[in-house]
CSV table of C-alpha atoms in Angstrom, one decimal:
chain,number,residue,atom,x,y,z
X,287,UNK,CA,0.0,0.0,0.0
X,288,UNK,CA,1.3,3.2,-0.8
X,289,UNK,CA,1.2,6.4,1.1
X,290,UNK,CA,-2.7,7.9,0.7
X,291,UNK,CA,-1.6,11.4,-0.2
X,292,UNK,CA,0.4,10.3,-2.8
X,293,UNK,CA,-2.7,7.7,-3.7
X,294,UNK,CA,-4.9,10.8,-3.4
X,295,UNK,CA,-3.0,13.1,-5.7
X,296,UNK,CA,-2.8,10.8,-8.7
X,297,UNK,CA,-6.5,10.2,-8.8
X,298,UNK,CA,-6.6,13.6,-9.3
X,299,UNK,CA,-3.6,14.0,-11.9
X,300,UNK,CA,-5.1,10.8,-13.7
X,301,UNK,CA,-8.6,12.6,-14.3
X,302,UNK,CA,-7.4,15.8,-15.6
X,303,UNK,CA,-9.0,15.6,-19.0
X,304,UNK,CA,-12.4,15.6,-17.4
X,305,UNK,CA,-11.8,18.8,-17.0
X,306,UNK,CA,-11.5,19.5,-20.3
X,307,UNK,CA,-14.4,17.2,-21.3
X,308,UNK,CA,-16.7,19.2,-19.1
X,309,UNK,CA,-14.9,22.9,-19.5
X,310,UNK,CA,-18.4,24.4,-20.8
X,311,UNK,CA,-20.4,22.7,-18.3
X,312,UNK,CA,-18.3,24.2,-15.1
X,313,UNK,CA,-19.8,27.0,-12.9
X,314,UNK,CA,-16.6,28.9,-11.9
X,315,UNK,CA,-16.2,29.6,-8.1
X,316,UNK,CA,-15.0,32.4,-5.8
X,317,UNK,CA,-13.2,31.4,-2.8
X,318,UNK,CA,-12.0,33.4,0.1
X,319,UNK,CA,-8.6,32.2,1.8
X,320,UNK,CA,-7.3,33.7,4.6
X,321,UNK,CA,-4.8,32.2,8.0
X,322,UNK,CA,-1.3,31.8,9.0
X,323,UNK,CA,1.4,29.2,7.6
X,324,UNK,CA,4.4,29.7,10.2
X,325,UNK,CA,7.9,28.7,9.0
X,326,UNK,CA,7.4,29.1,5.5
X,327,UNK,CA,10.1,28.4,3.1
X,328,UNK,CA,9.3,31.4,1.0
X,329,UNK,CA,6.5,34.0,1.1
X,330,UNK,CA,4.4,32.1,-1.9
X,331,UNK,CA,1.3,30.2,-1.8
X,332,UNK,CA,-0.5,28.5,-4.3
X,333,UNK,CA,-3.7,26.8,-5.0
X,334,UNK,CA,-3.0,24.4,-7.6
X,335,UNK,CA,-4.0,20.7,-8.8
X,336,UNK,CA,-1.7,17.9,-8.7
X,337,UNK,CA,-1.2,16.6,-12.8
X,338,UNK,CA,1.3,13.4,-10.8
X,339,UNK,CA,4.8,13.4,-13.4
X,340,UNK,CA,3.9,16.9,-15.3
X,341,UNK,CA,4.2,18.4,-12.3
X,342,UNK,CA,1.5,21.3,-10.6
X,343,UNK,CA,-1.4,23.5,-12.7
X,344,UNK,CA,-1.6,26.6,-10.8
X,345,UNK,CA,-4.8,28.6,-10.3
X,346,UNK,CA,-4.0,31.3,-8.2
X,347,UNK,CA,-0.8,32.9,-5.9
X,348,UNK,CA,-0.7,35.2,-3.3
X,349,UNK,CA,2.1,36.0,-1.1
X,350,UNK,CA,2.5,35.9,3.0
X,351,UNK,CA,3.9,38.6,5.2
X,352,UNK,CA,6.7,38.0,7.3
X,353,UNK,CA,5.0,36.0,10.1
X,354,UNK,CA,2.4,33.6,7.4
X,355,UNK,CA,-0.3,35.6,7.1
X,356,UNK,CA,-1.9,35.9,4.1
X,357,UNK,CA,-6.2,36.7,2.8
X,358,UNK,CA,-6.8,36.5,-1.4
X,359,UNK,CA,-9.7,35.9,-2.8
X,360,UNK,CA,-9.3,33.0,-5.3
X,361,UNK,CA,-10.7,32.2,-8.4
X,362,UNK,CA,-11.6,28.9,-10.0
X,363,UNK,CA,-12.9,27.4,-12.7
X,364,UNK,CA,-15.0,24.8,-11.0
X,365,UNK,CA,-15.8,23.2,-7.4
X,366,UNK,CA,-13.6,20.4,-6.6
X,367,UNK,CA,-10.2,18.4,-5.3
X,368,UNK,CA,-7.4,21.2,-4.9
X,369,UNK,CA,-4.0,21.5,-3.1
X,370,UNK,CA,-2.7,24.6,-1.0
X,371,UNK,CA,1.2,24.4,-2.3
X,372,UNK,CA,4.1,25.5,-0.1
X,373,UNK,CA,7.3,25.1,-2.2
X,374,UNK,CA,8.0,21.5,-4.2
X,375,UNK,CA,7.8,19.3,-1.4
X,376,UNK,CA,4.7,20.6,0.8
X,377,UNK,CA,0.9,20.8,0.0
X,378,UNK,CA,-2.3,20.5,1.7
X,379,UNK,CA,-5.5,18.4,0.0
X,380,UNK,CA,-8.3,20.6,0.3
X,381,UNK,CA,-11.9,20.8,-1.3
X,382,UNK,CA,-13.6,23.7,-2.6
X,383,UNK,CA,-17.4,23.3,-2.7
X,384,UNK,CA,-18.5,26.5,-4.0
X,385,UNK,CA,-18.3,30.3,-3.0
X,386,UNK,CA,-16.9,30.3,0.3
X,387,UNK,CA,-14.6,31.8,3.2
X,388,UNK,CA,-12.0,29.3,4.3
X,389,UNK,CA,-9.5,29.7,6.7
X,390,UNK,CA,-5.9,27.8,7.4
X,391,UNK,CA,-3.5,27.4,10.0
X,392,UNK,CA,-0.6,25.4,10.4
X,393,UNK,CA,3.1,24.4,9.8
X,394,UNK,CA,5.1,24.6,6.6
X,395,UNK,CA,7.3,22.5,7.2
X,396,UNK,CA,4.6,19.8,7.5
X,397,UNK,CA,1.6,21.7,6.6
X,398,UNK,CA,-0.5,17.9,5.8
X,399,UNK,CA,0.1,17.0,9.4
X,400,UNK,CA,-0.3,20.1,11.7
X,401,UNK,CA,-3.1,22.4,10.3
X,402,UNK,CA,-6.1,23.6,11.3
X,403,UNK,CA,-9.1,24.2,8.6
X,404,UNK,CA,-11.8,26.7,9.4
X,405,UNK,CA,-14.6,27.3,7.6
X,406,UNK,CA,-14.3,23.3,5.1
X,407,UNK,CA,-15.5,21.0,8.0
X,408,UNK,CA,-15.0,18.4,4.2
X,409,UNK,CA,-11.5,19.3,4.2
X,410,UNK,CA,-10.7,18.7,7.5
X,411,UNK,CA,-12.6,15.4,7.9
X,412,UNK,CA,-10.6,14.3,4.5
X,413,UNK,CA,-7.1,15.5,5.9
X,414,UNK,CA,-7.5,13.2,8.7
X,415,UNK,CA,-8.5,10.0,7.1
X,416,UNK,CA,-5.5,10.5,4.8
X,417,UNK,CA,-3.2,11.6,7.9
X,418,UNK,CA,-4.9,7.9,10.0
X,419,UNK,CA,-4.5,5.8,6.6
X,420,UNK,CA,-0.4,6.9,6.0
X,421,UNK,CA,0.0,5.5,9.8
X,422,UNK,CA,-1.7,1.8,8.5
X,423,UNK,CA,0.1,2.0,5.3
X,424,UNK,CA,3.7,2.5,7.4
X,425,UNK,CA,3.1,0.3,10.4
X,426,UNK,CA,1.7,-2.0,6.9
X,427,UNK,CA,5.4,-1.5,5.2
X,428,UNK,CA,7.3,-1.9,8.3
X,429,UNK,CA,5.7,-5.0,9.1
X,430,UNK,CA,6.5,-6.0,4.7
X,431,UNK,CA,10.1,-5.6,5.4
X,432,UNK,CA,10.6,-6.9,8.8
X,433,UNK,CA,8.8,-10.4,7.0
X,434,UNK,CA,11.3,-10.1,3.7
X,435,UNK,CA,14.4,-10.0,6.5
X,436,UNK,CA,12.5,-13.1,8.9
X,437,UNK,CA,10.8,-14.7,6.6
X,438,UNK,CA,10.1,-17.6,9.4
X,439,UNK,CA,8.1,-15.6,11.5
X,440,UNK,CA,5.3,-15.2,9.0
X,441,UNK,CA,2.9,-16.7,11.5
X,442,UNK,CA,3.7,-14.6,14.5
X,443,UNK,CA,3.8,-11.1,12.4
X,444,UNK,CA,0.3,-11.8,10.6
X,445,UNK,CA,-1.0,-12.7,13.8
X,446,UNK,CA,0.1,-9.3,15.6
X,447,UNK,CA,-1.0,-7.6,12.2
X,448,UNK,CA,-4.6,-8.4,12.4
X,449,UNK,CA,-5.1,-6.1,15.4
X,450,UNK,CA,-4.2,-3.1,13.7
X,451,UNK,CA,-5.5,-4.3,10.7
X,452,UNK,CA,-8.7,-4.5,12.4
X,453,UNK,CA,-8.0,-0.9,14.5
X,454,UNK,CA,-8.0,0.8,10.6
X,455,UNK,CA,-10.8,-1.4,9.3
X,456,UNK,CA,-12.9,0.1,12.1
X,457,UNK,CA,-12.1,3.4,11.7
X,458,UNK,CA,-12.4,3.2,7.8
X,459,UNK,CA,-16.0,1.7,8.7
X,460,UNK,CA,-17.0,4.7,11.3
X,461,UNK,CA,-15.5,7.3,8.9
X,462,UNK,CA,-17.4,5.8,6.0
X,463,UNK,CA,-20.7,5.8,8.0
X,464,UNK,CA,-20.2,9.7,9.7
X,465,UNK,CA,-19.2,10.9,6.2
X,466,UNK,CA,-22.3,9.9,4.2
X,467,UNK,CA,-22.4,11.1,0.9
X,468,UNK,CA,-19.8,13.4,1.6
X,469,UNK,CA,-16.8,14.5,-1.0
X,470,UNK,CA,-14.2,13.5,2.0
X,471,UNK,CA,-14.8,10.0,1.5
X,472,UNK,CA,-12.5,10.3,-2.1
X,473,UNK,CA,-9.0,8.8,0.0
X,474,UNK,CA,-11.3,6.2,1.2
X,475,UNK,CA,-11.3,4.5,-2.4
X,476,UNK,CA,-7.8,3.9,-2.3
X,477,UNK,CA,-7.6,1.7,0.6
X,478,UNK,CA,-9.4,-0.7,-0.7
X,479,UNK,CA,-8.0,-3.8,-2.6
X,480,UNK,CA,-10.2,-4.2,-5.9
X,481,UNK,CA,-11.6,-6.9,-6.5
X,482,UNK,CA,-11.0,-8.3,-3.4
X,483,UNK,CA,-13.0,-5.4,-1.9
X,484,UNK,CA,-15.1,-4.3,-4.7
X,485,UNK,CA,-18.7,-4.7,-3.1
X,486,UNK,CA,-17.5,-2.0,0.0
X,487,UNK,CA,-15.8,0.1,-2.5
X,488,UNK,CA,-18.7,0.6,-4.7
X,489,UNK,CA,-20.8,1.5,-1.6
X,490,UNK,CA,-18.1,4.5,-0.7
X,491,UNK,CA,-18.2,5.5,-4.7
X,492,UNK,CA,-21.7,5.8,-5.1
X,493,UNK,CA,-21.8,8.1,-2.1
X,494,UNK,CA,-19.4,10.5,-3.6
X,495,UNK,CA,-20.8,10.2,-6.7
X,496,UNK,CA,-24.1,11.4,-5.3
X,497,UNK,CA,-23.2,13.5,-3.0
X,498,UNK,CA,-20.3,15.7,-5.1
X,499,UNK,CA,-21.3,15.5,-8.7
X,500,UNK,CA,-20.3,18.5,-9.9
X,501,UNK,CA,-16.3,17.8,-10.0
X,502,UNK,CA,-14.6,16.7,-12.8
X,503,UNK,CA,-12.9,14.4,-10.3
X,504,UNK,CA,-16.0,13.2,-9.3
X,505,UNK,CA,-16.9,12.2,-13.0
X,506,UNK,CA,-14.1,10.2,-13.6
X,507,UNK,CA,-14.8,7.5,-10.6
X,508,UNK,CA,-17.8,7.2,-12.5
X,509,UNK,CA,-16.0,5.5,-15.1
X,510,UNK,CA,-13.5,4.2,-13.0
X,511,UNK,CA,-16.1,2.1,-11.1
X,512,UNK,CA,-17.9,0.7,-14.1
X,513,UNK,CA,-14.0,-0.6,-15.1
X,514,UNK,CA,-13.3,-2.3,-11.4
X,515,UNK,CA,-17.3,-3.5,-11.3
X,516,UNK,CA,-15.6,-5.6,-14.7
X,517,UNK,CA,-12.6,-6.6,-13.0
X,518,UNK,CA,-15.2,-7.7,-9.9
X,519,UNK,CA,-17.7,-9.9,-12.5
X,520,UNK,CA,-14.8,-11.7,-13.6
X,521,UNK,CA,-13.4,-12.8,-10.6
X,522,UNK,CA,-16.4,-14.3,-10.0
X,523,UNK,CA,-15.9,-16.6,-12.4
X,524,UNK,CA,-13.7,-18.0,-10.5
X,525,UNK,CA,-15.6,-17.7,-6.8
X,526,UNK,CA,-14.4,-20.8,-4.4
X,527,UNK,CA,-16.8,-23.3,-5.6
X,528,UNK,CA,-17.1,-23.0,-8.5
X,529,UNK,CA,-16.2,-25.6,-11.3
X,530,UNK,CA,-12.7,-23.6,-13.4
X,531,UNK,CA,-13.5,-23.0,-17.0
X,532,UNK,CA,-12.0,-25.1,-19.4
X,533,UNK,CA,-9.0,-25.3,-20.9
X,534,UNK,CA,-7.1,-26.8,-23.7
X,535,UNK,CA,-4.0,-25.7,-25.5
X,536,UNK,CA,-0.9,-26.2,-27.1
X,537,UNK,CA,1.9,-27.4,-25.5
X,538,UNK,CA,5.8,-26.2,-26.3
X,539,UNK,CA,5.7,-29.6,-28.9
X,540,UNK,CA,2.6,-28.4,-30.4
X,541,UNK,CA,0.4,-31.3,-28.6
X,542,UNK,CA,-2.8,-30.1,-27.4
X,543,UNK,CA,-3.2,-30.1,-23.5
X,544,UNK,CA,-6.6,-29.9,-21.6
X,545,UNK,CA,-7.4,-29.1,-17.7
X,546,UNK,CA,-9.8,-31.6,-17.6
X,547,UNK,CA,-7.5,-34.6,-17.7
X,548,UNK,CA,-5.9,-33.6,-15.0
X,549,UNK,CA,-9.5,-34.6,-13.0
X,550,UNK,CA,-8.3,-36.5,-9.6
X,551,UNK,CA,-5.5,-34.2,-9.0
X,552,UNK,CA,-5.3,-31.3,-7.1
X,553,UNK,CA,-4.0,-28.6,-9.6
X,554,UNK,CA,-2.4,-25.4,-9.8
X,555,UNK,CA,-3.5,-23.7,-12.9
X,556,UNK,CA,-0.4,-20.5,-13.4
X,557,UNK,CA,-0.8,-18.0,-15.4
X,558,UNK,CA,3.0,-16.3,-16.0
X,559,UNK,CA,5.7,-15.2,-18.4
X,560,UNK,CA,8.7,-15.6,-19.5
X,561,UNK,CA,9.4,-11.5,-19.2
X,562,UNK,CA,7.3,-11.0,-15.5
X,563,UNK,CA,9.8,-10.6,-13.0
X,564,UNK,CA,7.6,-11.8,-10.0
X,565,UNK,CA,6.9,-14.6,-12.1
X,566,UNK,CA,10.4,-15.8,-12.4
X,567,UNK,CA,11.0,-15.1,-8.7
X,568,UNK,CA,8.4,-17.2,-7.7
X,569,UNK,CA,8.9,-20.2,-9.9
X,570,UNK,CA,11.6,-22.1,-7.2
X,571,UNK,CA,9.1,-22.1,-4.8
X,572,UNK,CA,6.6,-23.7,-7.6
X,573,UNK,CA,9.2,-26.2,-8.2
X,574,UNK,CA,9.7,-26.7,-4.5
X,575,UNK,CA,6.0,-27.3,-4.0
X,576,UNK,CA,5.6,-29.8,-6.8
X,577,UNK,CA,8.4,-31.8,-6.2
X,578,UNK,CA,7.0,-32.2,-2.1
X,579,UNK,CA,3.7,-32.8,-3.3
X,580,UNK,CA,3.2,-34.2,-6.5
X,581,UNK,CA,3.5,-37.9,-5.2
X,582,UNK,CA,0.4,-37.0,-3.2
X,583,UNK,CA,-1.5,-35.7,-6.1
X,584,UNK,CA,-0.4,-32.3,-6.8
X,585,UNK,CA,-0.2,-31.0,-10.6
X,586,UNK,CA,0.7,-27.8,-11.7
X,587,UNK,CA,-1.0,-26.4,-15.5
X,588,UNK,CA,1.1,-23.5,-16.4
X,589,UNK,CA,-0.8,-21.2,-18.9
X,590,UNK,CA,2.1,-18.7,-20.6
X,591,UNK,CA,1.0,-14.9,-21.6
X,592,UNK,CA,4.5,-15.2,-23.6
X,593,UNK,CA,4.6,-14.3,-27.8
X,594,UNK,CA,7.8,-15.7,-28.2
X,595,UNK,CA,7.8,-19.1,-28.4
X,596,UNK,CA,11.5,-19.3,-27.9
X,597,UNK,CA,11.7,-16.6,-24.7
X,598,UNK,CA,9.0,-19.2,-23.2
X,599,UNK,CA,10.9,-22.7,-23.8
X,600,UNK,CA,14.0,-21.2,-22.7
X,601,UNK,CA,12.4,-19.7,-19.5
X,602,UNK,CA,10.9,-23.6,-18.6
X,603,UNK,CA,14.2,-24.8,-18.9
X,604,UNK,CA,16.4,-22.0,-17.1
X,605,UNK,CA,13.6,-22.2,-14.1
X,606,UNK,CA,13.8,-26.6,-14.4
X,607,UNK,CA,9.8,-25.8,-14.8
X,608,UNK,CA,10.0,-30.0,-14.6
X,609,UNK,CA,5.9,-30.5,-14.7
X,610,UNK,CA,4.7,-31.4,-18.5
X,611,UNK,CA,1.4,-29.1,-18.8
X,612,UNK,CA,2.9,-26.1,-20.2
X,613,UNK,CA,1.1,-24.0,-22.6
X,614,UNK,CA,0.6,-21.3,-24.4
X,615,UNK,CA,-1.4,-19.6,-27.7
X,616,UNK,CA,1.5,-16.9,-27.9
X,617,UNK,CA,-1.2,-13.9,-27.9
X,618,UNK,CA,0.4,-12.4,-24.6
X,619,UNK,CA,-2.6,-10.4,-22.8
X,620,UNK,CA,-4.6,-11.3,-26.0
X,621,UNK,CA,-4.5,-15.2,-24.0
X,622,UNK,CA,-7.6,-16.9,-24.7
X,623,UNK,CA,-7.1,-18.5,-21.3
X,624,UNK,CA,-6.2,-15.3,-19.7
X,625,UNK,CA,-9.5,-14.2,-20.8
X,626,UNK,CA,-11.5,-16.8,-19.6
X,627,UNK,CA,-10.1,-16.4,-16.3
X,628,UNK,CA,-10.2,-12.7,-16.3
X,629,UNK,CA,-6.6,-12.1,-15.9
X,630,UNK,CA,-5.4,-8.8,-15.9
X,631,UNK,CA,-2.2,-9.2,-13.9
X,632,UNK,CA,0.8,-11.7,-13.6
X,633,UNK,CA,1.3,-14.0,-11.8
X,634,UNK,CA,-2.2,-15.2,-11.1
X,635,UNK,CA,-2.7,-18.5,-9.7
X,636,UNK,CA,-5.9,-20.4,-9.4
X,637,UNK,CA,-6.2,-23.4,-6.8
X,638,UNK,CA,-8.7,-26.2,-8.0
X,639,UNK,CA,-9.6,-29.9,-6.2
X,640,UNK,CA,-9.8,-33.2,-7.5
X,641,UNK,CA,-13.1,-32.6,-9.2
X,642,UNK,CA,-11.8,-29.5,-11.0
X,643,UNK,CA,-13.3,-26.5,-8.9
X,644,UNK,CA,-12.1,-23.4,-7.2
X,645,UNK,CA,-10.3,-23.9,-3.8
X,646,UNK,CA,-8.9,-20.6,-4.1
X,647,UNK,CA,-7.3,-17.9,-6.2
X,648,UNK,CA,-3.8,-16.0,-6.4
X,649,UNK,CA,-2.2,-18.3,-4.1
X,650,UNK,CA,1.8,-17.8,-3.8
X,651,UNK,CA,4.9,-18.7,-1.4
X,652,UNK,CA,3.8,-19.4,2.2
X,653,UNK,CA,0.1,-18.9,1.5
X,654,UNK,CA,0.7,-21.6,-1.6
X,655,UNK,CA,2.3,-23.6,0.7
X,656,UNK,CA,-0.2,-23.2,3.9
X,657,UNK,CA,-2.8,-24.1,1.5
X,658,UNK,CA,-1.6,-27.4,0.5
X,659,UNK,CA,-0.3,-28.7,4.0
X,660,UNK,CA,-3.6,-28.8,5.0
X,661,UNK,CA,-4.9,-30.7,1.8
X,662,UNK,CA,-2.6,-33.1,2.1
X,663,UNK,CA,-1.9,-33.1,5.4
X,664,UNK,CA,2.4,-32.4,6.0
């Protein structure tokens, strides 16, 4: 999970053209800003929106006297998502709903942290749900790289995760609930993990949909959630359960290969590449898996998003990929089988039992591992 300011800021950025789409529909706005910024780094302020690599668009500047104070009366072209920029490094997530008198207090030198909003109850409420999710999203990361430097003490760690996991889930739930239709719930998107989460993220987009329709931002989840809702309908092709659609290629000889003779096995259908990084990285402990449980029962069907049918041989031998089901149509993320199993990322892994249906999906290292220890029982 990365950091929600910088999550926040490139949903902005990415929607930018919605403002160009909509330019002769905006009502332009008149907005009164007034407070004090102590320890400036310069005298400058800026309202601007965040565009992610091209950098800021400024709207409007006005310089602060000698102890941060400042008052301008700003003018924009619509209501919306808008940062108050101190310098390169600094800026403050604010929303503008209209014709309004806002006032700001608050440190330069960490202006998203220590700052006080009068006059945008919105503002503030959104500030503090980004300010409560960075917190997750470190004590998330810290708890990442303490696992990649003990990778034995995966138990223990997840265990003492889950309390602060379920700490944040509660807040989210309680912020979500007092912020009802309310344009601070934008951040909230960001935290979830779509699909995975898709049914409670389309809850908290509807509500800013209907509650803030007017910005451009606003517009763009719009499409955005009719994209994941696509994502979401094809995972459930896939829901634990169900029977895994078929499948029947080409092996590296040319020999046609289908799932369903590999009925009575538990199987590990892979979707991967010979040019995915993760995939490659992964592929020891496939081969460590297979070779501890394939007496038992355990098959692997690797399906290749490769194009070059060379790349993709070479990459089964240099890994000792040692299973025989490997195949491929060569269409890359044109895959038929990708396709049919909705696969927009690599590597994606889909678990099935002995009568070919979904145990569970995107399975990898200890959770691959976990997963089949208690199928087959060591």
């Amino acid at each position: 999970m990365k950091l929600q300011i910088t999550l926040l800021t490139l949903l902005i950025c990415a929607q930018t053209a919605f403002s160009q789409i909509d330019r002769i529909n905006q009502k332009p706005i008149t907005v009164v800003l007034k407070g004090q910024i102590f320890n400036l780094p310069h005298d400058t302020l800026k309202v601007a929106q965040y565009l992610g690599k091209q950098g800021y668009r400024d709207w409007h500047k006005t310089v602060a006297d000698e102890k941060g104070n400042f008052e301008t009366t700003v003018k924009l072209p619509n209501q919306g998502y808008y940062v108050i920029r101190i310098g390169d490094q600094q800026h403050l997530n604010i929303v503008f709903q209209g014709d309004e008198e806002i006032e700001i207090y608050g440190d330069g030198k960490n202006i998203a942290y220590f700052c006080n909003i009068v006059g945008s109850e919105v503002s503030t409420n959104m500030n503090d749900f980004i300010r409560k999710s960075n917190e997750y999203a470190l004590q998330k990361q810290q708890a990442q790289a303490y696992l990649r430097q003990n990778p034995n003490q995966v138990k223990e760690v997840n265990e003492q995760f889950q309390t602060v996991q379920r700490t944040f889930d509660g807040y989210r739930s309680k912020f979500i609930a007092e912020n009802r239709q309310s344009p601070a719930l934008l951040p909230v998107l960001s935290t979830f993990e779509v699909p995975n989460e898709f049914l409670d993220y389309e809850i908290v987009a509807k509500e800013i949909i209907e509650g803030f329709p007017a910005s451009p931002v606003v517009k763009s989840i719009e499409l955005q959630l009719e994209q994941n809702r696509a994502a979401y309908n094809a995972t459930q092709i896939l829901a634990p359960g169900k029977e895994a659609p078929a499948l029947a290629f080409a092996d590296t000889s040319g020999t046609i290969r289908e799932l369903k003779n590999l009925r009575g096995k538990v199987v590990l259908i892979d979707f991967w590449a010979s040019w995915c990084g993760p995939c490659r990285r992964e592929n020891p402990n496939v081969v460590r898996l297979y070779d501890k449980y394939n007496k038992d029962g355990f098959e692997i069907y690797s399906v290749s998003l490769d194009n070059n049918a060379q790349k993709w041989k070479y990459a089964i031998e240099k890994d000792n990929l040692k299973w025989e089901n490997h195949v491929s149509d060569l269409k890359g993320w044109k895959s038929e089988a990708g396709q049919a199993y909705g696969v927009s990322s690599i590597p994606f892994t889909v678990l099935i039992d002995k009568e070919g249906k979904v145990i569970q999906t995107n399975l990898r290292g200890q959770q691959l591992e976990e997963a089949l220890k208690s199928i087959f029982g060591h």
